[in-house]
mmCIF file of C-alpha atoms in Angstrom:
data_model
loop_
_atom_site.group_PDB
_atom_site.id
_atom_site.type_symbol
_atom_site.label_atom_id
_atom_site.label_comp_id
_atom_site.label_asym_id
_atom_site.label_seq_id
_atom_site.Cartn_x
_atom_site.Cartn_y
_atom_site.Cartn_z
ATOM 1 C CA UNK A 1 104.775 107.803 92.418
ATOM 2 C CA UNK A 2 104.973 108.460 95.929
ATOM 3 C CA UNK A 3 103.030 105.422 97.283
ATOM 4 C CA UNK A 4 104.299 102.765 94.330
ATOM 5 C CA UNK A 5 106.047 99.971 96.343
ATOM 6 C CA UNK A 6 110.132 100.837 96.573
ATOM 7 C CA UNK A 7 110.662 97.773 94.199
ATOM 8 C CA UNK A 8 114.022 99.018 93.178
ATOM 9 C CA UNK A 9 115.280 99.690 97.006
ATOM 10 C CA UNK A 10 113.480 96.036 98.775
ATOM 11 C CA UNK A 11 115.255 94.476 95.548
ATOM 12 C CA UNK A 12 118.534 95.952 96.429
ATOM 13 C CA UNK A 13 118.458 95.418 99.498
ATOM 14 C CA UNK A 14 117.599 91.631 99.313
ATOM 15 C CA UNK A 15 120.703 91.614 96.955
ATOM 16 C CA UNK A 16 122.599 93.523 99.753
ATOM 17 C CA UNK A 17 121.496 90.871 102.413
ATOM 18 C CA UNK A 18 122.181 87.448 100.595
ATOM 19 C CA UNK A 19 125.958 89.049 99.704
ATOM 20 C CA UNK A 20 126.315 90.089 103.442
ATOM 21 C CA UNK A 21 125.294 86.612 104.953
ATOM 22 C CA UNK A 22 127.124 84.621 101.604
ATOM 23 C CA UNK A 23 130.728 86.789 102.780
ATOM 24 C CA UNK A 24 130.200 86.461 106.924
ATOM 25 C CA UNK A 25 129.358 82.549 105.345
ATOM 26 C CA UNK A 26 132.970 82.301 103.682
ATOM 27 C CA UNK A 27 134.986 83.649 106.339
ATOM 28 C CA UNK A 28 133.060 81.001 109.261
ATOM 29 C CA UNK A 29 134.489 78.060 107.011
ATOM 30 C CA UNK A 30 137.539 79.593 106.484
ATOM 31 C CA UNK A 31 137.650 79.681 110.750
ATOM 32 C CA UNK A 32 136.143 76.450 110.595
ATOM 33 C CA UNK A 33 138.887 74.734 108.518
ATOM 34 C CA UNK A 34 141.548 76.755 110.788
ATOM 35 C CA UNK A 35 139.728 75.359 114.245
ATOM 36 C CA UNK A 36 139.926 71.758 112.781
ATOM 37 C CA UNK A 37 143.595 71.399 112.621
ATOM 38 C CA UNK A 38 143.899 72.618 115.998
ATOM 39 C CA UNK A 39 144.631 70.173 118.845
ATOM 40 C CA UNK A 40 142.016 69.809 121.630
ATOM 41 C CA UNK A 41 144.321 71.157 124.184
ATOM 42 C CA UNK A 42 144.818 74.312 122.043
ATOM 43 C CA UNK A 43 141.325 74.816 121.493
ATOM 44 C CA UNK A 44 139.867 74.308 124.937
ATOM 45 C CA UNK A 45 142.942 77.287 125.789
ATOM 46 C CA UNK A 46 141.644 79.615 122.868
ATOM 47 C CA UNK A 47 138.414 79.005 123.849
ATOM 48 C CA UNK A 48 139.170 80.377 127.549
ATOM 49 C CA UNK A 49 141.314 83.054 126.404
ATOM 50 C CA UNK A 50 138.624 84.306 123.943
ATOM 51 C CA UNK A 51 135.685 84.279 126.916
ATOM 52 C CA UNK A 52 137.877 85.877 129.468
ATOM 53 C CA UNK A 53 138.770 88.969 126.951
ATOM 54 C CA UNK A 54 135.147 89.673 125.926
ATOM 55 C CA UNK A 55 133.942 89.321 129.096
ATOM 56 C CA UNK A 56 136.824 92.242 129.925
ATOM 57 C CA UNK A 57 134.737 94.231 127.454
ATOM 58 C CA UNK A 58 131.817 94.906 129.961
ATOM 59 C CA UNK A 59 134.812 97.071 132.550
ATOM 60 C CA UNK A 60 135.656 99.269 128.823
ATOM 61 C CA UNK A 61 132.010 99.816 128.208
ATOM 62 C CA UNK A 62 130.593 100.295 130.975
ATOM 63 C CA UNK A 63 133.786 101.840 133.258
ATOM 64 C CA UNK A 64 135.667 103.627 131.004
ATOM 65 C CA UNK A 65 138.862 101.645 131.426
ATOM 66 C CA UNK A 66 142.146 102.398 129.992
ATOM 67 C CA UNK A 67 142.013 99.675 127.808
ATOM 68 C CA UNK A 68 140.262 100.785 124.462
ATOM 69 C CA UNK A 69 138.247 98.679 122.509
ATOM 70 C CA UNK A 70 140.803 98.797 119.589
ATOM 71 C CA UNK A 71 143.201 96.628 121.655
ATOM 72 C CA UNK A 72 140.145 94.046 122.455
ATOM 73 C CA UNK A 73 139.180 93.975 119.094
ATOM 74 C CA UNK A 74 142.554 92.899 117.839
ATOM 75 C CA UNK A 75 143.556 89.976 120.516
ATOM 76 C CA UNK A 76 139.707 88.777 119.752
ATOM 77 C CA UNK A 77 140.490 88.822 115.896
ATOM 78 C CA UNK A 78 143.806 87.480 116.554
ATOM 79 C CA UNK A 79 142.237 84.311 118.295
ATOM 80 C CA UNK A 80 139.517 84.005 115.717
ATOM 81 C CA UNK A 81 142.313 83.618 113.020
ATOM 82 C CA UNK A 82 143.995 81.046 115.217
ATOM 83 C CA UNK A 83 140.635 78.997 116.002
ATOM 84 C CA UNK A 84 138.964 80.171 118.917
ATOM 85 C CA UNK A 85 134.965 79.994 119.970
ATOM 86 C CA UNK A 86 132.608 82.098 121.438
ATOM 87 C CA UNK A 87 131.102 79.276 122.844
ATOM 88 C CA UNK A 88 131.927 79.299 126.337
ATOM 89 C CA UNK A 89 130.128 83.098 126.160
ATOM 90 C CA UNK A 90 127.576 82.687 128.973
ATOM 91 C CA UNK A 91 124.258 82.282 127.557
ATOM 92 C CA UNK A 92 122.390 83.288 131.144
ATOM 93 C CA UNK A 93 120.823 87.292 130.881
ATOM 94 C CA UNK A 94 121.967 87.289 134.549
ATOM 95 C CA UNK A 95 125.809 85.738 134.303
ATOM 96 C CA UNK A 96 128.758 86.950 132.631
ATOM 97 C CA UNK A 97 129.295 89.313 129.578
ATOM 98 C CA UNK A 98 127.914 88.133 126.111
ATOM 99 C CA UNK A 99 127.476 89.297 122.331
ATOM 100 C CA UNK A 100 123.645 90.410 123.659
ATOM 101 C CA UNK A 101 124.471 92.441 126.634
ATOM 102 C CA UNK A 102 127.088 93.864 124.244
ATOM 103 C CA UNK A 103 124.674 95.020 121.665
ATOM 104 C CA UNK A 104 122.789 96.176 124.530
ATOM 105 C CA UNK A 105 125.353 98.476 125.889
ATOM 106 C CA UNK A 106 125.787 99.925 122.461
ATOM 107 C CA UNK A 107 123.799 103.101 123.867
ATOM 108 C CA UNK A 108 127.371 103.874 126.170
ATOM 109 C CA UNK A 109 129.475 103.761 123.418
ATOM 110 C CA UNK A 110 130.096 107.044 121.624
ATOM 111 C CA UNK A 111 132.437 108.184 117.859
ATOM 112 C CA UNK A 112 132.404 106.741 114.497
ATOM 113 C CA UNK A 113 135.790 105.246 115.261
ATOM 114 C CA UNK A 114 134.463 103.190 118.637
ATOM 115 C CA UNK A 115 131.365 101.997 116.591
ATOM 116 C CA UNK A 116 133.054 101.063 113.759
ATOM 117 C CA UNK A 117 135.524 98.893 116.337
ATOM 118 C CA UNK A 118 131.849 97.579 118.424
ATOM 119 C CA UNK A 119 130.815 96.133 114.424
ATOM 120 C CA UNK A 120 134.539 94.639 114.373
ATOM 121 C CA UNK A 121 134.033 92.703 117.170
ATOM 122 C CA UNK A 122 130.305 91.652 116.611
ATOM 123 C CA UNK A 123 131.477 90.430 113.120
ATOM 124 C CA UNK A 124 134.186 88.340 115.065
ATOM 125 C CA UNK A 125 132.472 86.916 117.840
ATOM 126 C CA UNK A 126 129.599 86.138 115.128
ATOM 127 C CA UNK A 127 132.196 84.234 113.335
ATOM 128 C CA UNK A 128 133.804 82.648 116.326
ATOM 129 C CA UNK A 129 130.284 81.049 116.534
ATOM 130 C CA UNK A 130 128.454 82.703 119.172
ATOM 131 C CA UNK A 131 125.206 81.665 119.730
ATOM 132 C CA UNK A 132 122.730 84.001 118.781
ATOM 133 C CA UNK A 133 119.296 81.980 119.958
ATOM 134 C CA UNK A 134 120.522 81.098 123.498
ATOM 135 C CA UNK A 135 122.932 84.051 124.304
ATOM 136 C CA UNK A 136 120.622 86.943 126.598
ATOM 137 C CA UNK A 137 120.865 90.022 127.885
ATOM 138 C CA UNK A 138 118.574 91.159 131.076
ATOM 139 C CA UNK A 139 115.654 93.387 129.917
ATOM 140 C CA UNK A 140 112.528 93.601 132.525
ATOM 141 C CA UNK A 141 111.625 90.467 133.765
ATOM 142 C CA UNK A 142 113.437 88.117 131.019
ATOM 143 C CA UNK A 143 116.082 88.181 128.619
ATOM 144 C CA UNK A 144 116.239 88.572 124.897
ATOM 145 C CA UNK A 145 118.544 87.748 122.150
ATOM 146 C CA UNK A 146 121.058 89.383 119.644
ATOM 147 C CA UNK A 147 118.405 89.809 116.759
ATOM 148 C CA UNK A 148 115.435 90.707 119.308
ATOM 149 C CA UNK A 149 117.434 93.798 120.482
ATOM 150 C CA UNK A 150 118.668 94.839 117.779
ATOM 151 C CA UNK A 151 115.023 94.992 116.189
ATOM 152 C CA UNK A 152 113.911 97.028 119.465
ATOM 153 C CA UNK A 153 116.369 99.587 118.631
ATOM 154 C CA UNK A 154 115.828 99.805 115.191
ATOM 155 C CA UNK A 155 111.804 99.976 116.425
ATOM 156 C CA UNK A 156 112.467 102.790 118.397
ATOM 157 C CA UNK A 157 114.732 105.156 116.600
ATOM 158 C CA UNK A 158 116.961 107.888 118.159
ATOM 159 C CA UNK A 159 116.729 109.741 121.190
ATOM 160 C CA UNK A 160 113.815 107.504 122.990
ATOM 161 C CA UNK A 161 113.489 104.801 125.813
ATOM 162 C CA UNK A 162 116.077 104.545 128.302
ATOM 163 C CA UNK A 163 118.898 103.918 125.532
ATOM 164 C CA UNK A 164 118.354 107.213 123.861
ATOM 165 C CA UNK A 165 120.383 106.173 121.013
ATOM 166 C CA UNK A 166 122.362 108.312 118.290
ATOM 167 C CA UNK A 167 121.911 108.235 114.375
ATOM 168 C CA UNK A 168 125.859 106.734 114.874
ATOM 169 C CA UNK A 169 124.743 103.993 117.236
ATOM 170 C CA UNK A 170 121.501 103.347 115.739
ATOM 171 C CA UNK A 171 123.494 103.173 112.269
ATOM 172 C CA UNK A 172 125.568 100.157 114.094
ATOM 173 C CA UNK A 173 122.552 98.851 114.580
ATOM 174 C CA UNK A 174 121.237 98.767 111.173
ATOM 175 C CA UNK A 175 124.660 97.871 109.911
ATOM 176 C CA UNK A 176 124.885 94.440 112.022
ATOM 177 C CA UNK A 177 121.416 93.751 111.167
ATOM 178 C CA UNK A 178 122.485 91.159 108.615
ATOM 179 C CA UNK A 179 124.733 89.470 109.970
ATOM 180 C CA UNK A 180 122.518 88.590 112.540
ATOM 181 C CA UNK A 181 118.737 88.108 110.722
ATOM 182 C CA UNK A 182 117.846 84.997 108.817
ATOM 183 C CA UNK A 183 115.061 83.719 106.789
ATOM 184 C CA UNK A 184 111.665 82.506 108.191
ATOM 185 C CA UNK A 185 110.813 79.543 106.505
ATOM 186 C CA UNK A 186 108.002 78.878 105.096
ATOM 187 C CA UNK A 187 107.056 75.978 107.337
ATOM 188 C CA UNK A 188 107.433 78.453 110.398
ATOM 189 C CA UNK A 189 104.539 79.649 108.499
ATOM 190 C CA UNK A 190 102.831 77.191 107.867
ATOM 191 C CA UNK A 191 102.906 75.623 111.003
ATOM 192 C CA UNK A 192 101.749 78.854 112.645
ATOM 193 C CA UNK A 193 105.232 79.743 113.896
ATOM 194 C CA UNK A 194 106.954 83.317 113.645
ATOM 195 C CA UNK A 195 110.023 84.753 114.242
ATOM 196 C CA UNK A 196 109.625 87.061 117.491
ATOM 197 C CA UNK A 197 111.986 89.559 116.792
ATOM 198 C CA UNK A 198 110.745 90.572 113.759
ATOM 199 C CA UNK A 199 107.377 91.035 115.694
ATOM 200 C CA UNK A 200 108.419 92.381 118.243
ATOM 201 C CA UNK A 201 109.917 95.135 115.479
ATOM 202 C CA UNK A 202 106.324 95.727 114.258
ATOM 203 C CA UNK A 203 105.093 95.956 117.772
ATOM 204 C CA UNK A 204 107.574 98.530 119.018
ATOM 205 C CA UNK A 205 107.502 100.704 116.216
ATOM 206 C CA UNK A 206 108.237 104.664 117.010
ATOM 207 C CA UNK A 207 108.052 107.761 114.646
ATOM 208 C CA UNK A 208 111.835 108.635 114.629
ATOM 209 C CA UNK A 209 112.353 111.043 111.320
ATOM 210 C CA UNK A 210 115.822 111.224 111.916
ATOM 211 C CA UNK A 211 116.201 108.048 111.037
ATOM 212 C CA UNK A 212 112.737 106.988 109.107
ATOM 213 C CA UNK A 213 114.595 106.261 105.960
ATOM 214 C CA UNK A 214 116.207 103.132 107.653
ATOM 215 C CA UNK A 215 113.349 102.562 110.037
ATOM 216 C CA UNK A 216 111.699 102.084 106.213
ATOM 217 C CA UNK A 217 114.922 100.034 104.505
ATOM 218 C CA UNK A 218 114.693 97.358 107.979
ATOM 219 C CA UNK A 219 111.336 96.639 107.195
ATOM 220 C CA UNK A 220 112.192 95.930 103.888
ATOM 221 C CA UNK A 221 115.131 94.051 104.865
ATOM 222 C CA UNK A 222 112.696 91.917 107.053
ATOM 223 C CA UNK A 223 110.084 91.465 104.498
ATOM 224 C CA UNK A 224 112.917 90.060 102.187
ATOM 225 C CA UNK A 225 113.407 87.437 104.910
ATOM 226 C CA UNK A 226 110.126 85.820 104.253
ATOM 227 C CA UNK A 227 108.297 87.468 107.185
ATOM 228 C CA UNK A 228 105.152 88.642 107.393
ATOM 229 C CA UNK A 229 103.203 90.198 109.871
ATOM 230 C CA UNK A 230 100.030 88.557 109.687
ATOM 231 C CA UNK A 231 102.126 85.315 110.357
ATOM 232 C CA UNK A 232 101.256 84.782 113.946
ATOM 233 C CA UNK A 233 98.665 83.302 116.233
ATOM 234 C CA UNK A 234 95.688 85.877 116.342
ATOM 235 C CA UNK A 235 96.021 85.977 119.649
ATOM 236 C CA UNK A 236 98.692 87.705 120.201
ATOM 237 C CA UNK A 237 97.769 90.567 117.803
ATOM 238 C CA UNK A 238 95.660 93.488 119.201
ATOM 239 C CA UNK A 239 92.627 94.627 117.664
ATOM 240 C CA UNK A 240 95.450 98.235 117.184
ATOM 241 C CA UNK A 241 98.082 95.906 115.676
ATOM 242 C CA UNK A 242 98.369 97.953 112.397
ATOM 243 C CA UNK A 243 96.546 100.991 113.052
ATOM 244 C CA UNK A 244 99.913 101.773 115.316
ATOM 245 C CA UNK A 245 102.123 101.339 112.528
ATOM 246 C CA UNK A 246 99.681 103.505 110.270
ATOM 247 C CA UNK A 247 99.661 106.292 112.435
ATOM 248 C CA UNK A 248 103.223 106.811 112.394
ATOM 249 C CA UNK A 249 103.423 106.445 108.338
ATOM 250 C CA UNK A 250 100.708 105.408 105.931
ATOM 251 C CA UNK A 251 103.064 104.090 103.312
ATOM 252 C CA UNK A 252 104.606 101.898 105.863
ATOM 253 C CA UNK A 253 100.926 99.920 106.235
ATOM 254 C CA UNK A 254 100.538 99.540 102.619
ATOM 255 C CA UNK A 255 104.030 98.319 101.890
ATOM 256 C CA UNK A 256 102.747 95.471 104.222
ATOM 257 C CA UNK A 257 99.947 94.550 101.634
ATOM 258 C CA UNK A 258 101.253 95.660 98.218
ATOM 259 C CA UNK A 259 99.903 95.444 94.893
ATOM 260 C CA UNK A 260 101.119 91.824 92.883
ATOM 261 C CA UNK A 261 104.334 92.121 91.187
ATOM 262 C CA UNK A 262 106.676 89.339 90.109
ATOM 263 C CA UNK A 263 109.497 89.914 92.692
ATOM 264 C CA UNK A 264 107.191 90.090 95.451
ATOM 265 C CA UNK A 265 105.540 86.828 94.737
ATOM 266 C CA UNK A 266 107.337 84.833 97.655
ATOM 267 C CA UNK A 267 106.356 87.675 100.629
ATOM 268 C CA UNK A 268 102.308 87.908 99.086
ATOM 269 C CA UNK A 269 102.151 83.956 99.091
ATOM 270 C CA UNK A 270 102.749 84.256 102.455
ATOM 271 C CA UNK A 271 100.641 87.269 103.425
ATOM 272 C CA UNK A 272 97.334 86.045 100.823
ATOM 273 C CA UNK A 273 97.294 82.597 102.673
ATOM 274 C CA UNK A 274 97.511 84.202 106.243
ATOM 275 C CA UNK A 275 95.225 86.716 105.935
ATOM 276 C CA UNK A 276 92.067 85.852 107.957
ATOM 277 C CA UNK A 277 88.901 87.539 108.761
ATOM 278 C CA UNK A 278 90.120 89.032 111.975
ATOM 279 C CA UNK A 279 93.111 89.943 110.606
ATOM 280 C CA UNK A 280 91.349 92.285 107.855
ATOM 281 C CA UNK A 281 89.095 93.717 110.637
ATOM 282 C CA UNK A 282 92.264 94.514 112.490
ATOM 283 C CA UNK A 283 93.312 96.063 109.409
ATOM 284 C CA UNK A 284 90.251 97.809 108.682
ATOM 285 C CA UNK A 285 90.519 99.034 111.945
ATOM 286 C CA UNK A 286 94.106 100.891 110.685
ATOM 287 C CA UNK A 287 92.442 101.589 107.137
ATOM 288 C CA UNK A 288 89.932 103.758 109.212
ATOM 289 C CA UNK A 289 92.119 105.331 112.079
ATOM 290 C CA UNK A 290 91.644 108.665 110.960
ATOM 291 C CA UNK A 291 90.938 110.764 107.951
ATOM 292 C CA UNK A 292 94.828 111.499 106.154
ATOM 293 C CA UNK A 293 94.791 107.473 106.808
ATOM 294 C CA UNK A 294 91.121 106.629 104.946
ATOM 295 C CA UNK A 295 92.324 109.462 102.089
ATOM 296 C CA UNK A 296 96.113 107.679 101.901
ATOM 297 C CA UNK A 297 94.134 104.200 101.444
ATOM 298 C CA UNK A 298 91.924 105.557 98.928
ATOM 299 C CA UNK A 299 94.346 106.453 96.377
ATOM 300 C CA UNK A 300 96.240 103.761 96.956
ATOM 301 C CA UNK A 301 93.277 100.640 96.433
ATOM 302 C CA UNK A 302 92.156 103.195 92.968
ATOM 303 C CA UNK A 303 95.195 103.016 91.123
ATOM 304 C CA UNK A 304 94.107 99.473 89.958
ATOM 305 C CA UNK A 305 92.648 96.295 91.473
ATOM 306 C CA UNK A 306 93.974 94.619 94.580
ATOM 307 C CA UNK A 307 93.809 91.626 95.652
ATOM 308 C CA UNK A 308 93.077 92.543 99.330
ATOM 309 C CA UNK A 309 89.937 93.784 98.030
ATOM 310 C CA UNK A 310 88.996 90.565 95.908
ATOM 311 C CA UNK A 311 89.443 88.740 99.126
ATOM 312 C CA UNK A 312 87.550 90.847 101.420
ATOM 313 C CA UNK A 313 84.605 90.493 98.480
ATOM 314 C CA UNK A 314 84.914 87.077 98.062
ATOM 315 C CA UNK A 315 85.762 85.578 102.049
ATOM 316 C CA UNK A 316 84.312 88.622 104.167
ATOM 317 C CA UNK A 317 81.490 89.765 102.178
ATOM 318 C CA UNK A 318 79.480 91.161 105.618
ATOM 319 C CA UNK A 319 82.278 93.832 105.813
ATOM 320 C CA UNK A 320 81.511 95.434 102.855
ATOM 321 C CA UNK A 321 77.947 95.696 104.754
ATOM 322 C CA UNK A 322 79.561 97.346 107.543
ATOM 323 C CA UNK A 323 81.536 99.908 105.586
ATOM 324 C CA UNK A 324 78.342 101.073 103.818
ATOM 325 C CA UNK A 325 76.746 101.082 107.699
ATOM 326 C CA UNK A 326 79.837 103.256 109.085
ATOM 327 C CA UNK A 327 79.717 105.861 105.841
ATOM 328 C CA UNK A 328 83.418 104.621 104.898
ATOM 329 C CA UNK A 329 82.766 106.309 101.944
ATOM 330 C CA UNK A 330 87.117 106.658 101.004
ATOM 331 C CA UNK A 331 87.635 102.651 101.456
ATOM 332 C CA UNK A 332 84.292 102.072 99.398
ATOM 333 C CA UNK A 333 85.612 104.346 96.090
ATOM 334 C CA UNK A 334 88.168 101.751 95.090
ATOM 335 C CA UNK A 335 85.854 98.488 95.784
ATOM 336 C CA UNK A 336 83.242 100.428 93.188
ATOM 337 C CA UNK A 337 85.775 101.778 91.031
ATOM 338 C CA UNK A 338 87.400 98.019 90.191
ATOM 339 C CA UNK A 339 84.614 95.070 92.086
ATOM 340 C CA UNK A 340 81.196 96.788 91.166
ATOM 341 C CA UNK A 341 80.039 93.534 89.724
ATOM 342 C CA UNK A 342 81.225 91.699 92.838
ATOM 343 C CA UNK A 343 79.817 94.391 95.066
ATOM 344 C CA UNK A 344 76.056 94.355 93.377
ATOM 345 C CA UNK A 345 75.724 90.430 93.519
ATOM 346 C CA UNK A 346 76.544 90.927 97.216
ATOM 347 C CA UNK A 347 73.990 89.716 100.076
ATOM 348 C CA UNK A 348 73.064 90.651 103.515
ATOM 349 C CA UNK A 349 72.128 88.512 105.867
ATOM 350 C CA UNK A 350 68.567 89.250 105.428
ATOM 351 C CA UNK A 351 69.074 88.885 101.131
ATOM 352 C CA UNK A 352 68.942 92.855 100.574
ATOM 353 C CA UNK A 353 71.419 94.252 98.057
ATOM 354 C CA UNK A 354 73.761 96.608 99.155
ATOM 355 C CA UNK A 355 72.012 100.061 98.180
ATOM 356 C CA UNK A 356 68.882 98.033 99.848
ATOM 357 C CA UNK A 357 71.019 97.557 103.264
ATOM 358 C CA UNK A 358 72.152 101.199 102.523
ATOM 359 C CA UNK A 359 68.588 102.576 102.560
ATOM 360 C CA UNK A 360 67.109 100.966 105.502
ATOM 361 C CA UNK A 361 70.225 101.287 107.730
ATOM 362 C CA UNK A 362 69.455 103.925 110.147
ATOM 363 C CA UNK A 363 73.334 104.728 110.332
ATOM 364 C CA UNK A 364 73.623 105.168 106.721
ATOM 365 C CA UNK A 365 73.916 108.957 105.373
ATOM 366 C CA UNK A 366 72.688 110.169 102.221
ATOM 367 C CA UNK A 367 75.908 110.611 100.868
ATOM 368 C CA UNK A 368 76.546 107.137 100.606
ATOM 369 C CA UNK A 369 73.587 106.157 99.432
ATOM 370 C CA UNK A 370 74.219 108.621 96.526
ATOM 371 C CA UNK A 371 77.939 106.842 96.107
ATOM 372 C CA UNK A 372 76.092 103.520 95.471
ATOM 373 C CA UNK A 373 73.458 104.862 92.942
ATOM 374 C CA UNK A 374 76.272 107.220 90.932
ATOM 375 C CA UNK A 375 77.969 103.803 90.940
ATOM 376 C CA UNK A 376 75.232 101.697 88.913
ATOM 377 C CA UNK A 377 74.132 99.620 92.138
ATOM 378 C CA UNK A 378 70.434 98.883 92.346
ATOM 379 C CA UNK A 379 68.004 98.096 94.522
ATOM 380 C CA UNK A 380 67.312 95.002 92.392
ATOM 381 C CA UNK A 381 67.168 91.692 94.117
#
C-alpha cells in the first residue's frame, strides 16, 4: 500500500551503505599499508605535492582553466597509490582550497563526464585521509563541513538557493553521500548529542519533485545511520519542526514514526525513548497542519495499533483532552478504533470522562460528541 513503510528500499539501501563504507574501508588500508613503507622525506614531499594540486583545482572550477579535471584527477590518484595525504588540506573556511569548498563548488561544474571525474577525486582525497570534521567551506557567517553540505543540497533539491543545482550535480551529491555519512551512536543519543548535518537535512527540507525519489532514499539512508530526529535538545526544535516536513510530503512524516517491524527495531528504540511531551505536541502540531495532512494521518494510525498512540494515552493523557476540545475528529478515529478502553478510563483534570469533558467544553461540536457516543464512551465516572 501506498503509505506501508518502504521496508524493502530502507533495507536495501542499508545493505547498499555498509558495502559502500566496507569497499572505501579496504582501499584506505590498502593506502595505509602503501604510506607505511614510505620514508618520511618521501611522504612530507607527497604530502606537498598532493595539497598544491588540489588546491590548483579551485583556478579549473571556478576559472575555467585549460587544465581539465581529468588530468587533476589522475596525478591526485597517482599520489594516493604512492602514499600521499590530504592532510595538509587547509581546514580554515577562509584559507586555501579543501574537499568542502570543493563539494561546494559542485554547482559550477557541468556533464556527466566532469561529475563523474568531481566523485573520482572526492573518493581519492577521502581515501588520502582528508578530514571531514575540521575541513570548512565559507557559508554566511561560519563554515560547515563535507557531510553538512552535502545534506543542504540534498535538502534543497534542484533548481533553488543560490546553487541552483542540476538532477546531474545533485545526483553527485547523493552518490558521495556514503562515503562521507557515518553512524550516530547510540550514546550520542543518549547523552543528548546529535549529528548536525543530518538535522540540519530535516531543517532545510524543500519540495523538489524532480528529484523527491532521492530526497525520499537520503532520508532513508540517514535513518539507517541510527539518526533520529527527535534526538536533539528541545530547544533547538521549533514548535513547526515537523509540520514543515509534512507539508511538503505526508509520507515523509510518518516514515519518521513507523509502525513496529523487526528490521526497524534499532531506529524505533531510539525514536520511543526520545519522544517527549513537547516533542508529540510539536508533532501534533504537523498531524493537524491542514486537512489532506489530518486525512493522510488518519488512515495511516487505523490500519492497526501504534505505538505513538499507546504513548500519547499512557504519558500525555491531557492531549487526548485537547483533541476532543479542538474537534480533531481524523486523529481521534484511530485512538477509538484500537485504545477505546484506554481512552474511556481516561481523566481530566477535574475527574470527568472524556464524553463528560466533551459535553461541557464550550469548543466542543456536536459532531464529536456523537464520535464518542457511536464509539461506546460514557458519561460514566
Amino acid at each position: 500500500m501506498e503509505q506501508e513503510f518502504p521496508i524493502a528500499t530502507y533495507i536495501a539501501l542499508q545493505q547498499e551503505l555498509n558495502t559502500e563504507r566496507a569497499q572505501l574501508e579496504k582501499e584506505k588500508a590498502t593506502w595505509k599499508a602503501i604510506r607505511a613503507t614510505a620514508s618520511e622525506t618521501d611522504i612530507n614531499q607527497l604530502d606537498e605535492q598532493f595539497s598544491t594540486h588540489f588546491e590548483y583545482l579551485f583556478d579549473v572550477v571556478h576559472n575555467s582553466s585549460g587544465t581539465s579535471l581529468r588530468e587533476y584527477r589522475d596525478l591526485l590518484n597517482a599520489l594516493l597509490q604512492k602514499g600521499a595525504s590530504a592532510s595538509l588540506l587547509s581546514n580554515y573556511e577562509l584559507e586555501g582550497y579543501n574537499l568542502a569548498m570543493f563539494i561546494k563548488d559542485i554547482y559550477l561544474i557541468n556533464g556527466s563526464d566532469n561529475l563523474d571525474l568531481a566523485a573520482d577525486i572526492v573518493r581519492t582525497t577521502i581515501i588520502a585521509g582528508a578530514d571531514l570534521n575540521r575541513q570548512k567551506a565559507y557559508v554566511g557567517n561560519g563554515g560547515i563541513n563535507s557531510l553538512e553540505q552535502v545534506c543542504a543540497y540534498l535538502a534543497l533539491g534542484i533548481k533553488y538557493g543560490y546553487s541552483k543545482l542540476t538532477v546531474e550535480q545533485y545526483s553527485f551529491c547523493y552518490r558521495i553521500f556514503p562515503w562521507i555519512a557515518h553512524k550516530q551512536l547510540p550514546g550520542d543519543v543518549a547523552n543528548g548529542h546529535f549529528e548536525e548535518p543530518y538535522h540540519l537535512f530535516r531543517r532545510m527540507l524543500y519540495a523538489s519533485p524532480d528529484v523527491e525519489d532521492m530526497q525520499e532514499k537520503t532520508l532513508l539512508r540517514i535513518m539507517t545511520l541510527g539518526w533520529s530526529p527527535f534526538s536533539i535538545a528541545d530547544e533547538l526544535l521549533s514548535p513547526r519542526a515537523f509540520a514543515r516536513i509534512a507539508v511538503i510530503n505526508p509520507r515523509w512524516l510518518t516514515m519518521l514514526i513507523p509502525h513496529e517491524q523487526q528490521e526497524l527495531k534499532p531506529y524505533l528504540d531510539i525514536v520511543r525513548e526520545r519522544i517527549n511531551p513537547a516533542i508529540i505536541k510539536y508533532l501534533l502540531n504537523a498531524f493537524t497542519s491542514d486537512k489532506k495532512i489530518r486525512k493522510h494521518l488518519r488512515t495511516f494510525f487505523s490500519r492497526r495499533p501504534h505505538w505513538l498512540l499507546k504513548k500519547i494515552i499512557t504519558e500525555t493523557p491531557e492531549t487526548i483532552f485537547d483533541l476532543v476540545r479542538r474537534n480533531e475528529q481524523d486523529l481521534l478515529i484511530p485512538f477509538l478504533k484500537h485504545y477505546k478502553r484506554g481512552l474511556m478510563a481516561l481523566r481530566s483534570k477535574d475527574n470527568q470522562t472524556l464524553l463528560q469533558f466533551a459535553m461541557k467544553c464550550r469548543s466542543t461540536v456536536e459532531n464529536t460528541i456523537e464520535l464518542l457516543r457511536q464509539a461506546g464512551v460514557s458519561t460514566a465516572s
